[in-house]
CSV table of C-alpha atoms and ligand atoms in Angstrom, one decimal:
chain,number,residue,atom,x,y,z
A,81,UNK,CA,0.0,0.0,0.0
A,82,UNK,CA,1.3,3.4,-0.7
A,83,UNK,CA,1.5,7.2,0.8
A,84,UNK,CA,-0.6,8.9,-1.4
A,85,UNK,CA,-0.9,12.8,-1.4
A,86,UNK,CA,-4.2,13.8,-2.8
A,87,UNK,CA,-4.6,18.1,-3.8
A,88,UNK,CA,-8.4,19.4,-4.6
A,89,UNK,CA,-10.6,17.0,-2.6
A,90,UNK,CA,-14.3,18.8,-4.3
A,91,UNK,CA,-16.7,16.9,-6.1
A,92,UNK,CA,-14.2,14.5,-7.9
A,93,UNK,CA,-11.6,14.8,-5.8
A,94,UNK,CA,-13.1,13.6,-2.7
A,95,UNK,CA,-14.8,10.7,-4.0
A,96,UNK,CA,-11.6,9.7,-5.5
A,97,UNK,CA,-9.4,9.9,-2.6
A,98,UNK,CA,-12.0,8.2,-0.3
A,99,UNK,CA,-11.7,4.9,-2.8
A,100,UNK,CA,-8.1,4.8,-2.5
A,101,UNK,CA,-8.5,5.0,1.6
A,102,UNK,CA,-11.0,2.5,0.8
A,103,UNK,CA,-8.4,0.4,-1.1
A,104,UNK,CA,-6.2,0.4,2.3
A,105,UNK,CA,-4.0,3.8,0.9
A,106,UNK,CA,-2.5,6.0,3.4
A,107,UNK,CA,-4.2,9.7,2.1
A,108,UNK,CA,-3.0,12.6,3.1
A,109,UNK,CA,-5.0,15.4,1.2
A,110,UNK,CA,-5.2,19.0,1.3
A,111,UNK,CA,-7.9,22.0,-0.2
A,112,UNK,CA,-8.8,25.3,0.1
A,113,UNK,CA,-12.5,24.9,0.8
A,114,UNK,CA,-13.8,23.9,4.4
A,115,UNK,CA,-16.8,21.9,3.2
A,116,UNK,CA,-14.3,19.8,1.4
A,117,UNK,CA,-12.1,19.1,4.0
A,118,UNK,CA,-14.7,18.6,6.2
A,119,UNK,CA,-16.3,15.8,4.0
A,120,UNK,CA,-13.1,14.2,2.8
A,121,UNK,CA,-11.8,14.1,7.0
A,122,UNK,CA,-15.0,12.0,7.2
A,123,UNK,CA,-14.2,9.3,4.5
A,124,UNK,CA,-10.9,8.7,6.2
A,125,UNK,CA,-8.3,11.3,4.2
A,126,UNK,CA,-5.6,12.5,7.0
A,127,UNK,CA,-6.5,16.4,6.2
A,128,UNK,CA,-2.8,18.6,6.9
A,129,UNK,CA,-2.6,22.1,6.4
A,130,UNK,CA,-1.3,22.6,2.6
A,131,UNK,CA,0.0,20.8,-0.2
A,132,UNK,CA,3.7,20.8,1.2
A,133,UNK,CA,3.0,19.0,4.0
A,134,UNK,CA,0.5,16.5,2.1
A,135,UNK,CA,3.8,15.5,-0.6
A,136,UNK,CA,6.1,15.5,2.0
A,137,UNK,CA,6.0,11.7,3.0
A,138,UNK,CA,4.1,10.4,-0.3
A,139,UNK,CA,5.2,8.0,-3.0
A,140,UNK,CA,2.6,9.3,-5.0
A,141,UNK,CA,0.9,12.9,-5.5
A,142,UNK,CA,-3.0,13.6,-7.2
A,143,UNK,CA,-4.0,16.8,-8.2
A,144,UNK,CA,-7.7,16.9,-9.3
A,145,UNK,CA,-7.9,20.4,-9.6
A,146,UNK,CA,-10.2,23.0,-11.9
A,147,UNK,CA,-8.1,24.3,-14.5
A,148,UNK,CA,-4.7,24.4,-15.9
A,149,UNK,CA,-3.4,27.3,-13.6
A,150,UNK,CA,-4.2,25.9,-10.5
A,151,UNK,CA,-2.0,22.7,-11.3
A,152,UNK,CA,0.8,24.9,-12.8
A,153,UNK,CA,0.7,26.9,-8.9
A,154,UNK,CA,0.4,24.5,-7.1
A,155,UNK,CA,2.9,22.0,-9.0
A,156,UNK,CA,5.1,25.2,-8.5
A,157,UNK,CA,4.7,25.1,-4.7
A,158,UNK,CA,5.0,21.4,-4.3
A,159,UNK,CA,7.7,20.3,-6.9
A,160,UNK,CA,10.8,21.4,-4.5
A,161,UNK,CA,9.0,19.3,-1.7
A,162,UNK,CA,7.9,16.4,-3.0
A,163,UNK,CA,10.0,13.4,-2.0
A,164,UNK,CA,12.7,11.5,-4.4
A,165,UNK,CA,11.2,9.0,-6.5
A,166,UNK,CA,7.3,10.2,-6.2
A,167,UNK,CA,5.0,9.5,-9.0
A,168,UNK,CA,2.7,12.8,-10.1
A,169,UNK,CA,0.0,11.6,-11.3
A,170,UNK,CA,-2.9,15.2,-13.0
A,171,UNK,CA,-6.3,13.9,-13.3
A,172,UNK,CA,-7.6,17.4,-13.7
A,173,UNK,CA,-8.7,18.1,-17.0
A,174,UNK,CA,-6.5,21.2,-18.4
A,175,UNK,CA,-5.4,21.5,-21.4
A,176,UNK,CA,-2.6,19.7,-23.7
A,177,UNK,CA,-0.1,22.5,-23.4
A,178,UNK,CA,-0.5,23.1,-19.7
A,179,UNK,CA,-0.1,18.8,-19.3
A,180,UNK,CA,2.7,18.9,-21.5
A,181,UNK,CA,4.5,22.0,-19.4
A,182,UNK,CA,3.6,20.5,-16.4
A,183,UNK,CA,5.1,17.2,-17.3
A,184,UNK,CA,8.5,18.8,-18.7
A,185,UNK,CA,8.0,20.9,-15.1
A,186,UNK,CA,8.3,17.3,-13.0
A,187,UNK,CA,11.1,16.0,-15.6
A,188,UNK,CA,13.4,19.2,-14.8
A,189,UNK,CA,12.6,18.2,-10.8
A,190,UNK,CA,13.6,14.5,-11.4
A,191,UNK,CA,9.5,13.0,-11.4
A,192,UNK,CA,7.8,10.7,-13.5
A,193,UNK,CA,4.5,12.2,-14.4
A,194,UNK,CA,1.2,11.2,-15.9
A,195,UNK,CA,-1.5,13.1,-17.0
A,196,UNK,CA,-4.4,11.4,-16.2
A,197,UNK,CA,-8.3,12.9,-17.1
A,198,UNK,CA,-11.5,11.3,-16.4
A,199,UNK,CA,-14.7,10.4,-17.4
A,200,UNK,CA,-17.8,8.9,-15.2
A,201,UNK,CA,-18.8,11.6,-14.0
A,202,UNK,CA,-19.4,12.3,-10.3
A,203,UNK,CA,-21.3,8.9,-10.1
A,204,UNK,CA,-18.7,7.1,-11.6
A,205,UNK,CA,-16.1,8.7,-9.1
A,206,UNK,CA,-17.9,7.7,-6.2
A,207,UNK,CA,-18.7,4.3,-7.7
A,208,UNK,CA,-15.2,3.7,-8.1
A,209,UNK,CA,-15.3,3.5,-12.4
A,210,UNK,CA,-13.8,6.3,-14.1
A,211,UNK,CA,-12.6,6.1,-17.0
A,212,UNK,CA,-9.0,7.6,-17.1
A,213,UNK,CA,-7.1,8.1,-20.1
A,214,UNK,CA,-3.2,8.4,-19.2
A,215,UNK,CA,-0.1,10.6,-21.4
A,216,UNK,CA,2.8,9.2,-20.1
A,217,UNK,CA,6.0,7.0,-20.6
A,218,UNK,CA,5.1,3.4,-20.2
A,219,UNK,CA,7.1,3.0,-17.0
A,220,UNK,CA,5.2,5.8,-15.8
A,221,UNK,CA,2.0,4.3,-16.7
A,222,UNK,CA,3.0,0.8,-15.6
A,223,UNK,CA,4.1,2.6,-12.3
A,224,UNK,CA,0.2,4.2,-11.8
A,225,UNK,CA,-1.7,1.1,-12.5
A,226,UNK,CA,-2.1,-0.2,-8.8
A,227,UNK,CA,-3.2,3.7,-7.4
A,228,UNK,CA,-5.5,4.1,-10.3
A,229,UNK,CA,-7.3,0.4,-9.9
A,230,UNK,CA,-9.6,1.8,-7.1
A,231,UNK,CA,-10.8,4.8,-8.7
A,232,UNK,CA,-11.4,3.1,-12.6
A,233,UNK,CA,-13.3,1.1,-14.5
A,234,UNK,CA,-11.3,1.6,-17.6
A,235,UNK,CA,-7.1,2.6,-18.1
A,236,UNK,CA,-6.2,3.4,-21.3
A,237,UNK,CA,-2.8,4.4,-22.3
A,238,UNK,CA,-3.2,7.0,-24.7
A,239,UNK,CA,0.5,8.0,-25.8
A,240,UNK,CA,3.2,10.1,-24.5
A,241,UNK,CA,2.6,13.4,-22.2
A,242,UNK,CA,-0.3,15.4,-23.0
A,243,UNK,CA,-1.9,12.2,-24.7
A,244,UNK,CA,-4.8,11.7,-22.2
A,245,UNK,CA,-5.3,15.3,-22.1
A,246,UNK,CA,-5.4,15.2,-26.1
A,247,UNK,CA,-8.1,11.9,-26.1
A,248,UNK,CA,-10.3,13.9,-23.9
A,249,UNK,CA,-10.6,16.7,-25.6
A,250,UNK,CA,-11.3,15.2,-28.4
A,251,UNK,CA,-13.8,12.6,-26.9
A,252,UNK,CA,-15.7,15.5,-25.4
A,253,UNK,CA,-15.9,17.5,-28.9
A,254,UNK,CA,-17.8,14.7,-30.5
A,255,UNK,CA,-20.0,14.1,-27.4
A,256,UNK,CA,-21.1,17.8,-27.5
A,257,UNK,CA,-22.2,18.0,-31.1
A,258,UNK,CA,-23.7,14.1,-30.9
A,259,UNK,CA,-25.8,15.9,-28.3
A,260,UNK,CA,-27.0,18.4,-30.1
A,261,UNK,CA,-27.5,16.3,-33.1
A,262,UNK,CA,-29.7,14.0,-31.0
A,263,UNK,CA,-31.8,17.3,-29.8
A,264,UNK,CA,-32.2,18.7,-33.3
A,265,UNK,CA,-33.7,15.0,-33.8
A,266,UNK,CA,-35.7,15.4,-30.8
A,267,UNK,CA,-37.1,18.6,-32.1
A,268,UNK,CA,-37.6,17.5,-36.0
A,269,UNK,CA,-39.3,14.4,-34.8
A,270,UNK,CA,-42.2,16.1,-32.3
A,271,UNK,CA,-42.6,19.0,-35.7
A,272,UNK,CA,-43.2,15.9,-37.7
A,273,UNK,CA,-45.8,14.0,-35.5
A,274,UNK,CA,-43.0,11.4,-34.6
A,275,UNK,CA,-43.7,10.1,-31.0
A,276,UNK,CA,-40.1,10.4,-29.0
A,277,UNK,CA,-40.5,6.5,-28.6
A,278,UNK,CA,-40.7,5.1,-31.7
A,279,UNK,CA,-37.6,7.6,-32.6
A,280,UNK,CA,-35.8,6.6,-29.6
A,281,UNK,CA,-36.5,3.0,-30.6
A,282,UNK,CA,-35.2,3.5,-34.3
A,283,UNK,CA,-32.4,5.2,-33.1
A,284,UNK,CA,-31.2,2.9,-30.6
A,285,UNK,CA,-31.3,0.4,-32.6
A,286,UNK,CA,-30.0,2.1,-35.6
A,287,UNK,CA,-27.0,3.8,-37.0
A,288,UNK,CA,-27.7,7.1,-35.2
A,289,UNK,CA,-27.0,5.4,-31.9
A,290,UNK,CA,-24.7,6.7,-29.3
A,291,UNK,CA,-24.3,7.6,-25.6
A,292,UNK,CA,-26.2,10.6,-26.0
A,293,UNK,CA,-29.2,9.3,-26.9
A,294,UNK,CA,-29.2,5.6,-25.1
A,295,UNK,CA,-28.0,7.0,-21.8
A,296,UNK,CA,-28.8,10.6,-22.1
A,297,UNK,CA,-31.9,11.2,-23.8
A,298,UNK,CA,-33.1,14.7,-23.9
A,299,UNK,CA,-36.6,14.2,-23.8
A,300,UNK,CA,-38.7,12.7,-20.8
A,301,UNK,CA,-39.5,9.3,-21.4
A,302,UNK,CA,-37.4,6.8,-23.1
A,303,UNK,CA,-34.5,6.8,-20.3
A,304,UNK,CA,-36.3,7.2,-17.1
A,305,UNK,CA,-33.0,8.1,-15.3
A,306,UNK,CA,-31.6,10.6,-17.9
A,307,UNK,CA,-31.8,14.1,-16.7
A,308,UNK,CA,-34.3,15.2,-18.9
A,309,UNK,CA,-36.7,13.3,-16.2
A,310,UNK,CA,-35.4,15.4,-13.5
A,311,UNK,CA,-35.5,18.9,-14.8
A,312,UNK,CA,-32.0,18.3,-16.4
A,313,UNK,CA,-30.0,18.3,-13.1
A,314,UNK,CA,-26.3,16.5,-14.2
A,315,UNK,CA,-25.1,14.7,-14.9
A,316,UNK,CA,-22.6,16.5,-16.9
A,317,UNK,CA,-23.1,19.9,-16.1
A,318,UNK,CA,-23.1,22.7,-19.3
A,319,UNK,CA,-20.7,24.4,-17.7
A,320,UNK,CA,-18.1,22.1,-17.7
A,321,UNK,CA,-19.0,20.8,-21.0
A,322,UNK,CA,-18.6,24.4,-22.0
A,323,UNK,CA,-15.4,24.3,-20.1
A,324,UNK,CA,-14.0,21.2,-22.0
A,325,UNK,CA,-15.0,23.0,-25.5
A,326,UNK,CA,-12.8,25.9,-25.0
A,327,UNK,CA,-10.3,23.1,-24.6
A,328,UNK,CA,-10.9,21.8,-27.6
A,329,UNK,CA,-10.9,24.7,-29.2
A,330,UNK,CA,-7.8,25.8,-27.7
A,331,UNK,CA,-6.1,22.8,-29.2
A,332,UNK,CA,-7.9,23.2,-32.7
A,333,UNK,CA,-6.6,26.9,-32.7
A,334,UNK,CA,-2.8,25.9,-31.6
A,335,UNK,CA,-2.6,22.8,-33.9
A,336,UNK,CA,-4.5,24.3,-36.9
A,337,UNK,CA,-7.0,21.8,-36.8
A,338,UNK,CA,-10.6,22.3,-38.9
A,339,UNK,CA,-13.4,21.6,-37.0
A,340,UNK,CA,-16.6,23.6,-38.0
A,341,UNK,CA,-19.1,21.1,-36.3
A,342,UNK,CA,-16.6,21.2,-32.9
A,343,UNK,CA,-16.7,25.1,-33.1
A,344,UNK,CA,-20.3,25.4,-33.6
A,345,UNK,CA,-20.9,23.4,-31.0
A,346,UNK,CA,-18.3,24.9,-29.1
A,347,UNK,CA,-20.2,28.4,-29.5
A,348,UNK,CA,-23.5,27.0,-28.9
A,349,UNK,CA,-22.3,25.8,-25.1
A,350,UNK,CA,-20.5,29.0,-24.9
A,351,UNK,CA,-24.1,30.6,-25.3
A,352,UNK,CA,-26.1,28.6,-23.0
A,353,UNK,CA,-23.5,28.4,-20.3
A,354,UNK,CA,-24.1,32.0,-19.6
A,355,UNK,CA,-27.8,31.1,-18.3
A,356,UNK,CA,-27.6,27.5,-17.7
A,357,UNK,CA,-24.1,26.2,-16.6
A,358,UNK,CA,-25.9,24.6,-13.8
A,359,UNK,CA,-28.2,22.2,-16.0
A,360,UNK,CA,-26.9,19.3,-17.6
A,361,UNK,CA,-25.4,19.5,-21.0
A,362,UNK,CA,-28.3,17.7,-22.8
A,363,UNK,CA,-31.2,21.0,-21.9
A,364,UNK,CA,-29.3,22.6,-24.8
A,365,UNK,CA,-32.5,20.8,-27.1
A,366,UNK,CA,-34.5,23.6,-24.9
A,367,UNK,CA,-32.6,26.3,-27.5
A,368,UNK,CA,-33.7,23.9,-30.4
A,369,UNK,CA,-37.8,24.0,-29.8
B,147,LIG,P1,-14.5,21.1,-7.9
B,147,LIG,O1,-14.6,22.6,-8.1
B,147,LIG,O2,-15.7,20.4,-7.2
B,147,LIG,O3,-13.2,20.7,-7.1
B,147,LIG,C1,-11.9,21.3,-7.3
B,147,LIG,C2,-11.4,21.5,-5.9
B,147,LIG,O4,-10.0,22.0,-6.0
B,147,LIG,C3,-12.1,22.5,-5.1
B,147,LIG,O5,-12.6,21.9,-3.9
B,147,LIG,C4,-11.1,23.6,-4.8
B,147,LIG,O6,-11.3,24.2,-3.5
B,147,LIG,C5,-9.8,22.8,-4.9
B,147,LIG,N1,-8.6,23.6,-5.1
B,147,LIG,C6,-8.4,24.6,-5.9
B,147,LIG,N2,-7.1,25.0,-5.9
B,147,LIG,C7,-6.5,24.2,-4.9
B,147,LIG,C8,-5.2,24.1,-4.4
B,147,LIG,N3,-4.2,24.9,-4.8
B,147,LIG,N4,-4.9,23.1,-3.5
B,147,LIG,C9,-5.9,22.3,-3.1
B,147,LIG,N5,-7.2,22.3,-3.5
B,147,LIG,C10,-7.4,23.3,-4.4
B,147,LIG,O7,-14.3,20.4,-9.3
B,147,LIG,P2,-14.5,18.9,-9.7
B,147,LIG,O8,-15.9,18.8,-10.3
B,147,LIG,O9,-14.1,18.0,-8.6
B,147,LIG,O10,-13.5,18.8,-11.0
B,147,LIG,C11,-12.1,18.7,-10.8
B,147,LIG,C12,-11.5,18.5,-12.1
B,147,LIG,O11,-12.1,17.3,-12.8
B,147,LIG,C13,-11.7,19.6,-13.1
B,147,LIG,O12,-10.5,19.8,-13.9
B,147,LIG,C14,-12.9,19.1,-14.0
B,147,LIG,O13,-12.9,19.7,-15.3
B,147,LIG,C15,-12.6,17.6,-14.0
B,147,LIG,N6,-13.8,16.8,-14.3
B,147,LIG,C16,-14.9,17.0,-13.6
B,147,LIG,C17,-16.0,16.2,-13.9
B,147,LIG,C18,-17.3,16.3,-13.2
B,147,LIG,O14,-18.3,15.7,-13.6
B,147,LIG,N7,-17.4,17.2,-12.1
B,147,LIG,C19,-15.9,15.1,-14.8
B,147,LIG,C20,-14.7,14.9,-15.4
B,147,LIG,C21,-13.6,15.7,-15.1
């Protein structure tokens, strides 16, 4: 079992860290917010006073943080701490420059390094089955598999640093304008006198299928537990979808990538965010009707 230091214990975070207690890990964690610390003292984490004192002892740090320059600070303030032969392991999602500085960052300090983003959701932190999609040298990777088995479903190992950052963003693209394909479906079908059903039973069992429409239907009906049955609470909230977007875009920009469906989209979130970030990702059919 290993000394693991775990840095942003919120919604992710905590549910995270509380497997790997779970898994018989030693945790020391550290965040800004009371309420987190609070909840995260309660599923077992050994809470210390700042991310110094979490790395100091740990053969393994976790940052699950909310963007790009809150890992670059706070890998700033922990780097000259953290302990000879310690494994950094990002499963914030930030974007592919930021993982790839952030690796070279470790590399100048002497540290193998992963970046390491997520999917599942809240649920699927709490249950234990993320998905996490790894940049990294294979040793590296190797190295992370037995701290990572508590908290995943799925490891893939997507390439060198930046890799895992690079798969999500690009996962998340198509998810965003599959959603709003399956909406302007939605939409076309009630104009036309199509009952949602019979679509969502074509669909599923048709070409057109996807996540977005078996799991996450945006109409009430098909999927009883999708959040269109529950006033679209997330789920996957709009604003981090719209979060992830500016990601992607950020990568399409610096790579001078074409994507007119991932920018539309990408606007399209960036519009319905301002009103709606708390909602989940699949009310954007409500700008459709
Ligand atoms: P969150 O805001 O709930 O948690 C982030 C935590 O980091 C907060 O509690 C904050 O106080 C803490 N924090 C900030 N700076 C810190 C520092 N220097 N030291 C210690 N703690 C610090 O966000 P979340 O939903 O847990 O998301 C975390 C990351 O996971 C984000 O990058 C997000 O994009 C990604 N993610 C989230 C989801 C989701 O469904 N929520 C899914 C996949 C990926």
């Amino acid at each position: 079992m290993s000394t693991i230091a775990f840095l942003g214990l919120g919604n992710m975070g905590g549910p995270m860290a509380k497997n790997l207690v779970n898994a018989g890990h030693t945790v020391h964690g550290f965040d800004l917010s009371a309420a987190a610390i609070a909840a995260a003292e309660a599923n077992g984490v050994n809470v210390v006073a700042g991310g110094i004192e979490a790395v100091a002892d740990a053969d393994v740090v976790i940052t699950m943080l909310p963007s790009g320059k809150a890992v670059l600070d706070c890998y700033a303030q922990i780097l000259p701490g953290t302990k000879t032969g310690a494994l950094l392991i990002d499963s914030s999602t930030i974007s592919v420059d930021d993982a790839r500085t952030i690796n070279q960052q470790a590399a100048d300090h002497g540290f193998a390094q992963i970046d390491a983003p997520v999917s599942g959701g809240i649920k699927g932190a709490d249950a234990g089955t993320l998905a996490f999609m790894v940049g990294g040298t294979d040793e590296a990777f190797l190295a992370a598999q037995g701290v990572l088995e508590p908290m995943a479903g799925k490891v893939i190992h997507c390439g060198a640093a930046g890799s895992g950052q690079a798969a999500k963003v690009c996962n998340n693209m198509v998810l965003a304008v599959q959603q709003i394909a399956i909406g302007e479906a939605f939409v076309l079908a009630e104009k036309l006198g199509l009952e949602a059903q019979a679509l969502f039973d074509v669909i599923t069992g048709a070409t057109g299928n996807c996540w977005s429409v078996h799991t996450n239907c945006p109409v009430p009906g098909p999927v009883p537990t999708s959040p269109a049955n529950n006033e679209f609470k997330p789920g996957f909230a709009t604003a981090l979808m719209n979060k992830d977007l500016g990601l992607a875009m950020a990568a399409v920009e610096s790579t001078g990538s074409t994507a007119p469906l991932g920018e539309h989209a990408a606007t399209l979130y960036a519009d319905f965010a301002q009103e709606n970030g708390a909602k989940d990702f699949s009310a954007i059919i409500e700008t459709l009707r």
